Coordinates of C-alpha atoms and ligand atoms in Angstrom, one line a residue:
M1114 CA 205.4 79.7 68.8
I1115 CA 207.2 80.4 72.0
A1116 CA 209.9 77.7 71.5
L1117 CA 211.1 79.6 68.5
F1118 CA 212.4 82.5 70.5
K1119 CA 215.2 82.3 73.1
Y1120 CA 213.5 85.3 74.8
P1121 CA 209.7 85.1 74.3
I1122 CA 207.4 88.1 75.0
V1123 CA 205.7 86.3 77.8
K1124 CA 206.0 83.2 79.8
P1125 CA 203.4 82.1 82.2
Y1126 CA 204.3 81.8 85.9
L1127 CA 204.1 78.2 87.2
P1128 CA 204.0 77.6 90.8
D1129 CA 205.4 74.6 92.7
I1130 CA 203.8 71.6 91.1
T1131 CA 203.4 69.6 94.4
K1132 CA 201.4 72.5 95.8
Y1133 CA 199.2 72.6 92.8
Q1134 CA 198.9 68.8 93.0
S1135 CA 197.7 68.7 96.6
Y1136 CA 194.9 71.1 95.7
I1137 CA 194.0 68.9 92.7
E1138 CA 193.9 65.9 95.0
D1139 CA 191.6 67.7 97.4
I1140 CA 189.2 68.4 94.5
Y1141 CA 189.3 64.7 93.6
K1142 CA 188.4 63.8 97.2
R1143 CA 185.5 66.2 97.3
C1144 CA 184.4 65.8 93.8
W1145 CA 183.3 69.4 93.7
L1146 CA 184.5 70.6 90.5
T1147 CA 182.7 73.8 89.9
N1148 CA 179.6 75.9 90.8
N1149 CA 181.1 78.2 93.6
G1150 CA 183.2 75.5 95.2
P1151 CA 185.4 75.8 98.2
L1152 CA 188.6 76.8 96.3
V1153 CA 186.8 79.6 94.4
Q1154 CA 185.4 80.8 97.8
L1155 CA 188.8 80.7 99.4
L1156 CA 190.6 82.4 96.5
Q1157 CA 187.9 85.1 96.3
Q1158 CA 188.4 85.9 100.1
R1159 CA 192.3 85.8 99.9
L1160 CA 192.4 87.9 96.8
A1161 CA 190.1 90.5 98.4
E1162 CA 192.3 90.6 101.4
Y1163 CA 195.5 90.8 99.5
L1164 CA 194.2 93.6 97.3
R1165 CA 192.4 95.3 100.2
V1166 CA 189.1 95.5 98.3
D1167 CA 185.5 94.6 99.0
N1168 CA 182.9 93.0 96.7
L1169 CA 185.2 90.9 94.7
L1170 CA 183.6 88.2 92.4
L1171 CA 185.7 85.7 90.5
V1172 CA 184.5 84.7 86.9
C1173 CA 185.8 82.6 84.1
N1174 CA 187.8 85.4 82.2
G1175 CA 188.4 89.0 82.0
T1176 CA 186.4 89.7 78.9
V1177 CA 183.2 88.1 80.6
A1178 CA 184.2 90.1 83.7
L1179 CA 183.6 93.3 81.7
Q1180 CA 180.4 92.0 80.0
V1181 CA 178.9 91.1 83.5
A1182 CA 179.9 94.4 85.0
Y1183 CA 178.1 96.3 82.2
K1184 CA 175.1 94.1 82.7
A1185 CA 175.1 94.4 86.5
L1186 CA 175.4 98.1 86.4
E1187 CA 172.6 98.3 83.7
I1188 CA 174.9 100.4 81.3
E1189 CA 173.0 101.2 78.0
G1190 CA 173.7 102.9 74.7
N1191 CA 177.0 104.7 74.2
V1192 CA 180.0 104.2 76.3
I1193 CA 183.0 106.6 76.1
T1194 CA 186.3 104.5 76.0
T1195 CA 189.8 104.5 74.8
P1196 CA 191.0 103.3 71.4
F1197 CA 194.4 102.4 72.8
S1198 CA 193.7 99.0 74.6
F1199 CA 193.4 95.2 73.9
A1200 CA 190.5 94.2 71.6
A1201 CA 188.5 92.9 74.5
S1202 CA 187.6 96.3 76.0
A1203 CA 185.8 97.4 72.8
S1204 CA 184.5 94.0 71.7
S1205 CA 183.0 93.3 75.3
L1206 CA 181.0 96.6 74.7
C1207 CA 179.8 95.5 71.2
W1208 CA 178.9 92.0 72.4
Q1209 CA 176.6 93.6 75.0
G1210 CA 175.0 95.6 72.4
L1211 CA 176.6 98.8 73.5
T1212 CA 178.4 101.3 71.4
P1213 CA 182.0 102.3 72.0
K1214 CA 182.7 105.9 71.5
F1215 CA 186.4 106.3 71.2
I1216 CA 188.1 109.4 72.5
D1217 CA 191.8 110.2 72.3
I1218 CA 194.4 109.3 74.8
D1219 CA 197.2 111.3 76.6
A1220 CA 200.5 110.8 74.7
T1221 CA 202.6 110.3 77.9
S1222 CA 200.5 108.2 80.3
L1223 CA 198.9 106.4 77.2
N1224 CA 195.5 106.5 79.1
I1225 CA 192.2 107.9 78.1
S1226 CA 192.2 111.7 78.2
M1227 CA 189.2 113.6 79.4
S1228 CA 190.6 116.9 78.7
N1229 CA 189.0 117.6 75.3
V1230 CA 185.8 115.4 75.8
D1231 CA 182.9 116.7 73.8
Q1232 CA 180.0 117.9 76.1
K1233 CA 177.5 116.5 73.8
L1234 CA 179.1 113.1 73.8
L1235 CA 178.9 113.2 77.7
R1236 CA 175.2 113.9 77.5
Q1237 CA 174.6 111.1 75.0
S1238 CA 176.5 108.5 76.9
S1239 CA 175.8 106.3 79.9
A1240 CA 179.2 105.4 81.0
I1241 CA 182.9 105.7 80.8
L1242 CA 185.1 102.7 80.2
G1243 CA 188.6 103.5 81.2
V1244 CA 191.6 101.1 80.9
H1245 CA 194.7 101.3 83.3
V1246 CA 196.9 100.8 80.3
F1247 CA 199.9 98.5 81.1
G1248 CA 198.9 99.0 84.9
N1249 CA 199.3 102.7 84.8
P1250 CA 196.4 104.2 86.8
C1251 CA 194.0 106.5 84.8
N1252 CA 193.4 110.0 86.0
V1253 CA 190.9 108.5 88.3
D1254 CA 190.0 111.8 90.2
E1255 CA 189.2 113.7 87.0
I1256 CA 187.2 110.7 85.5
D1257 CA 185.2 110.4 88.7
N1258 CA 184.4 114.3 88.7
I1259 CA 183.3 114.3 85.1
A1260 CA 181.2 111.1 85.6
N1261 CA 179.5 112.6 88.7
Q1262 CA 178.8 115.8 87.0
N1263 CA 177.2 114.1 84.1
G1264 CA 175.5 111.1 85.8
L1265 CA 177.7 108.5 84.1
K1266 CA 178.7 105.1 85.4
V1267 CA 182.4 104.3 85.4
V1268 CA 183.9 100.9 84.7
Y1269 CA 187.7 100.3 84.7
D1270 CA 189.3 97.5 82.7
A1271 CA 192.0 96.8 85.2
A1272 CA 193.3 93.7 83.4
H1273 CA 196.9 95.1 83.7
A1274 CA 196.5 96.7 87.0
F1275 CA 197.0 93.9 89.6
G1276 CA 199.0 95.3 92.4
S1277 CA 198.8 98.7 91.0
N1278 CA 198.2 101.5 93.6
V1279 CA 197.2 105.2 93.7
S1280 CA 198.2 107.0 96.9
G1281 CA 198.9 103.6 98.5
Q1282 CA 195.5 102.2 97.8
S1283 CA 194.5 99.7 95.1
V1284 CA 193.5 101.2 91.9
L1285 CA 190.7 98.5 91.8
R1286 CA 188.8 100.6 94.4
Y1287 CA 187.9 103.3 91.7
G1288 CA 184.8 103.3 89.5
D1289 CA 181.4 101.6 90.0
A1290 CA 183.3 98.5 88.9
S1291 CA 186.9 97.4 88.0
T1292 CA 187.7 94.2 86.3
L1293 CA 190.7 91.9 86.2
S1294 CA 191.9 89.4 83.8
L1295 CA 193.5 86.3 85.4
H1296 CA 194.7 84.9 82.0
A1297 CA 198.0 82.8 81.9
T1298 CA 199.9 85.8 80.4
K1299 CA 198.9 88.3 83.1
L1300 CA 201.1 89.1 86.2
F1301 CA 198.7 87.1 88.5
H1302 CA 196.8 84.2 86.9
C1303 CA 194.4 81.3 87.2
I1304 CA 195.3 79.9 83.6
E1305 CA 191.9 81.3 82.5
G1306 CA 190.0 83.7 84.9
G1307 CA 188.8 87.1 85.7
A1308 CA 187.4 89.1 88.6
I1309 CA 184.9 92.0 89.1
I1310 CA 185.3 94.4 92.1
F1311 CA 182.1 96.3 92.7
K1312 CA 181.9 99.6 94.6
R1313 CA 178.4 98.6 95.9
K1314 CA 177.3 95.4 97.5
N1315 CA 173.9 95.2 95.7
D1316 CA 175.7 95.2 92.3
L1317 CA 177.8 92.3 93.6
E1318 CA 174.6 90.5 94.7
R1319 CA 173.1 91.0 91.3
A1320 CA 176.3 89.9 89.4
K1321 CA 176.3 86.6 91.6
H1322 CA 173.0 85.6 90.0
L1323 CA 174.0 86.9 86.6
I1324 CA 177.1 84.6 86.3
N1325 CA 175.0 81.5 87.2
F1326 CA 172.3 81.8 84.5
G1327 CA 170.4 84.4 86.4
F1328 CA 169.1 81.8 88.9
D1329 CA 167.6 82.8 92.2
E1330 CA 168.0 80.7 95.3
K1331 CA 165.4 78.2 94.2
Q1332 CA 167.3 77.6 90.8
R1333 CA 164.7 79.6 88.9
P1334 CA 165.8 82.1 86.4
Q1335 CA 165.0 85.7 87.7
S1336 CA 167.0 87.6 85.1
V1337 CA 168.8 86.8 81.8
G1338 CA 172.0 85.4 83.0
I1339 CA 175.1 83.7 81.6
N1340 CA 177.6 81.1 82.7
A1341 CA 180.5 82.8 83.9
K1342 CA 181.6 80.6 86.7
M1343 CA 185.2 79.8 87.6
S1344 CA 186.1 76.2 88.1
E1345 CA 187.9 74.6 91.1
V1346 CA 190.8 73.6 89.0
H1347 CA 191.3 77.2 87.9
A1348 CA 191.0 78.5 91.5
A1349 CA 193.6 76.0 92.5
M1350 CA 196.1 77.4 90.3
G1351 CA 195.2 81.0 91.5
L1352 CA 195.8 79.8 95.1
A1353 CA 199.1 78.4 94.3
V1354 CA 200.3 81.4 92.4
L1355 CA 199.0 83.8 95.1
D1356 CA 201.3 82.3 97.6
D1357 CA 204.2 83.6 95.3
I1358 CA 202.8 86.9 94.4
E1359 CA 205.1 89.2 96.5
S1360 CA 208.3 87.6 94.8
I1361 CA 206.6 87.8 91.4
L1362 CA 205.9 91.5 91.8
D1363 CA 209.4 92.1 93.4
K1364 CA 211.1 90.3 90.4
R1365 CA 208.9 92.2 87.7
K1366 CA 209.6 95.6 89.4
E1367 CA 213.4 94.8 89.4
L1368 CA 213.5 93.9 85.6
T1369 CA 211.3 96.9 84.8
N1370 CA 213.5 99.2 86.7
L1371 CA 216.6 97.9 84.9
Y1372 CA 214.9 98.2 81.5
H1373 CA 214.1 101.8 82.4
S1374 CA 217.6 102.7 83.5
L1375 CA 219.0 101.3 80.3
L1376 CA 216.5 102.7 78.0
E1377 CA 216.0 106.1 79.4
G1378 CA 216.8 108.7 76.7
V1379 CA 217.1 105.9 74.1
V1380 CA 213.3 105.5 73.3
E1381 CA 210.2 107.1 74.7
L1382 CA 208.8 105.6 77.8
Q1383 CA 205.3 105.6 79.4
V1384 CA 205.0 108.3 82.1
W1385 CA 203.5 106.8 85.2
H1386 CA 200.8 108.3 87.5
S1387 CA 202.6 110.6 90.0
K1388 CA 200.9 108.9 93.0
G1389 CA 201.7 105.4 92.1
K1390 CA 204.6 103.0 91.1
N1391 CA 205.0 100.9 88.0
N1392 CA 203.6 97.3 88.8
G1393 CA 205.9 95.6 86.4
A1394 CA 203.1 94.1 84.2
Y1395 CA 204.5 95.2 80.8
M1396 CA 207.6 96.7 79.4
P1397 CA 206.3 99.1 76.4
I1398 CA 208.6 101.4 74.5
L1399 CA 207.8 103.9 71.9
F1400 CA 209.9 104.4 68.7
S1401 CA 210.0 107.7 66.7
D1402 CA 208.1 106.2 63.8
E1403 CA 206.5 103.0 62.5
A1404 CA 209.5 102.3 60.0
Q1405 CA 211.9 102.4 62.9
L1406 CA 209.8 100.0 64.9
I1407 CA 209.6 97.5 62.1
T1408 CA 213.4 97.6 61.4
V1409 CA 214.2 97.1 65.0
R1410 CA 211.6 94.4 65.6
D1411 CA 212.9 92.3 62.8
I1412 CA 216.5 92.7 64.0
L1413 CA 215.5 91.7 67.5
A1414 CA 213.5 88.7 66.2
N1415 CA 216.6 87.5 64.3
K1416 CA 218.4 87.5 67.7
G1417 CA 215.8 85.3 69.3
I1418 CA 214.1 88.2 71.0
Q1419 CA 210.3 88.2 70.6
T1420 CA 208.4 91.4 70.8
R1421 CA 204.8 92.4 70.4
R1422 CA 202.9 95.3 68.8
Y1423 CA 200.8 95.9 71.8
F1424 CA 198.3 97.5 71.1
Y1425 CA 198.0 97.6 67.5
P1426 CA 196.0 98.4 65.5
C1427 CA 194.2 101.4 67.2
L1428 CA 190.7 100.2 68.0
S1429 CA 189.1 103.4 66.5
Q1430 CA 190.3 102.1 63.2
V1431 CA 188.7 98.6 63.5
E1432 CA 185.6 98.4 61.3
A1433 CA 184.0 95.7 63.4
Y1434 CA 183.8 98.2 66.3
G1435 CA 182.2 100.9 64.4
E1436 CA 185.3 102.8 63.4
N1437 CA 184.1 106.0 65.1
G1438 CA 186.1 108.9 66.5
E1439 CA 189.2 110.8 65.2
T1440 CA 191.9 109.7 67.6
P1441 CA 195.2 111.0 66.1
V1442 CA 197.2 110.6 69.3
A1443 CA 196.2 107.0 69.9
S1444 CA 196.7 106.2 66.1
C1445 CA 200.2 107.7 66.3
I1446 CA 200.9 105.8 69.6
S1447 CA 199.7 102.5 68.2
S1448 CA 201.9 102.7 65.1
R1449 CA 205.1 103.2 67.4
V1450 CA 204.6 101.0 70.4
L1451 CA 206.4 97.8 71.0
C1452 CA 206.4 95.6 74.1
L1453 CA 209.6 93.9 75.2
P1454 CA 210.0 90.4 76.9
L1455 CA 209.0 90.5 80.6
Y1456 CA 208.5 87.5 83.0
T1457 CA 209.8 86.3 86.2
D1458 CA 212.4 83.7 84.8
L1459 CA 214.1 86.6 82.8
L1460 CA 217.6 87.4 84.1
P1461 CA 219.0 90.9 84.6
A1462 CA 221.8 89.7 82.1
D1463 CA 219.0 88.8 79.6
V1464 CA 217.6 92.4 80.0
R1465 CA 221.0 93.8 79.4
Y1466 CA 221.4 91.7 76.3
I1467 CA 218.0 92.8 74.9
C1468 CA 218.7 96.5 75.6
D1469 CA 222.2 96.1 74.1
S1470 CA 220.7 94.6 70.9
L1471 CA 217.9 97.2 70.7
I1472 CA 220.5 100.2 71.1
K1473 CA 222.6 98.4 68.3
A1474 CA 219.6 98.0 66.1
L1475 CA 218.8 101.6 66.4
Ligands
PLP1891 C1 193.9 90.4 78.8 C2 193.1 91.6 78.6 C3 191.5 91.3 78.5 C4 190.8 90.1 78.4 O1 191.1 89.2 79.4 P1 190.8 87.6 79.1 O2 191.0 87.1 80.5 O3 191.9 87.2 78.3 O4 189.4 87.6 78.7 C5 190.9 92.6 78.6 N1 191.3 93.7 78.6 C6 192.7 93.9 78.6 C7 193.3 95.5 78.5 C8 193.6 92.8 78.5 O5 194.9 93.0 78.5

């Protein structure tokens, strides 16, 4: 797929191969391949330090990170969430036997909007699942307030929010738990991987058992667990990528800033949280309507520029997730949003070419 396009939508970051190899050679010498090995422990510690968070637990992927978070926090029944996200935020709820209750989003931040939330729905729900869409922090103070007033737990799907801050602090510090995806296409990755950041240490301790079949210290099941462990080989990739994270973030921010300066006033752009800065995770743009989007997408594809309708369809219209909730803003945004290529190998000249092609296509 990727090879067909001169400018793919994403290109995974690969660190120096000799560094990765030396980690792999160490794994061979130890013959400790998984089950909370030394590289997983090291990556866990280094990530917590880098992100300045406590209670961070590495797991096998970002979807299971969400599922383990719900289970550790003992969330039940209805969960209020956004329909404008990747499938995994809703499917993870359904898979855990929870019911997603979709409410609408804000048309500028593209995040869940609590401004018109129904009081009855708040009373009938046990939690809010917010998503920091494209890395843009949700209105975390408002969500916290509403959750506190109504006795709701808060989980943030922070799959896009690596390196994203609010008032100079990691956005991962908000909520009872926040989860990361460390998938190959994400800004920071372990090929496949995920992490959960808990507010409270006792939730972290419970989750440590849950991700290892629910075993206690004597290897006896004390709860219904799952296998959500990260392997040493995946942690090795994470450690090698983490060494380069500052240059990855700088490069992505530089490209995002250039995109924004060239596309300002041409298409609609996501409005970022006033107390944070774009982390350069994605480059979404909004067209005036779906017909325009499709025309431009096809013209760009013919020029070797891959784009992605991310997120489409709107999750409140997916039958498998219960199809509940009228979310006109999210439906409209879903039909008009397109993400443009963004990865560290992309050059400023490439961004100029892509924007130039886009402007001509309009
Ligand atoms: C990527 C992603 C996930 C899933 O993460 P995986 O590591 O691929 O399981 C969940 N939510 C959002 C918003 C994502 O973008």
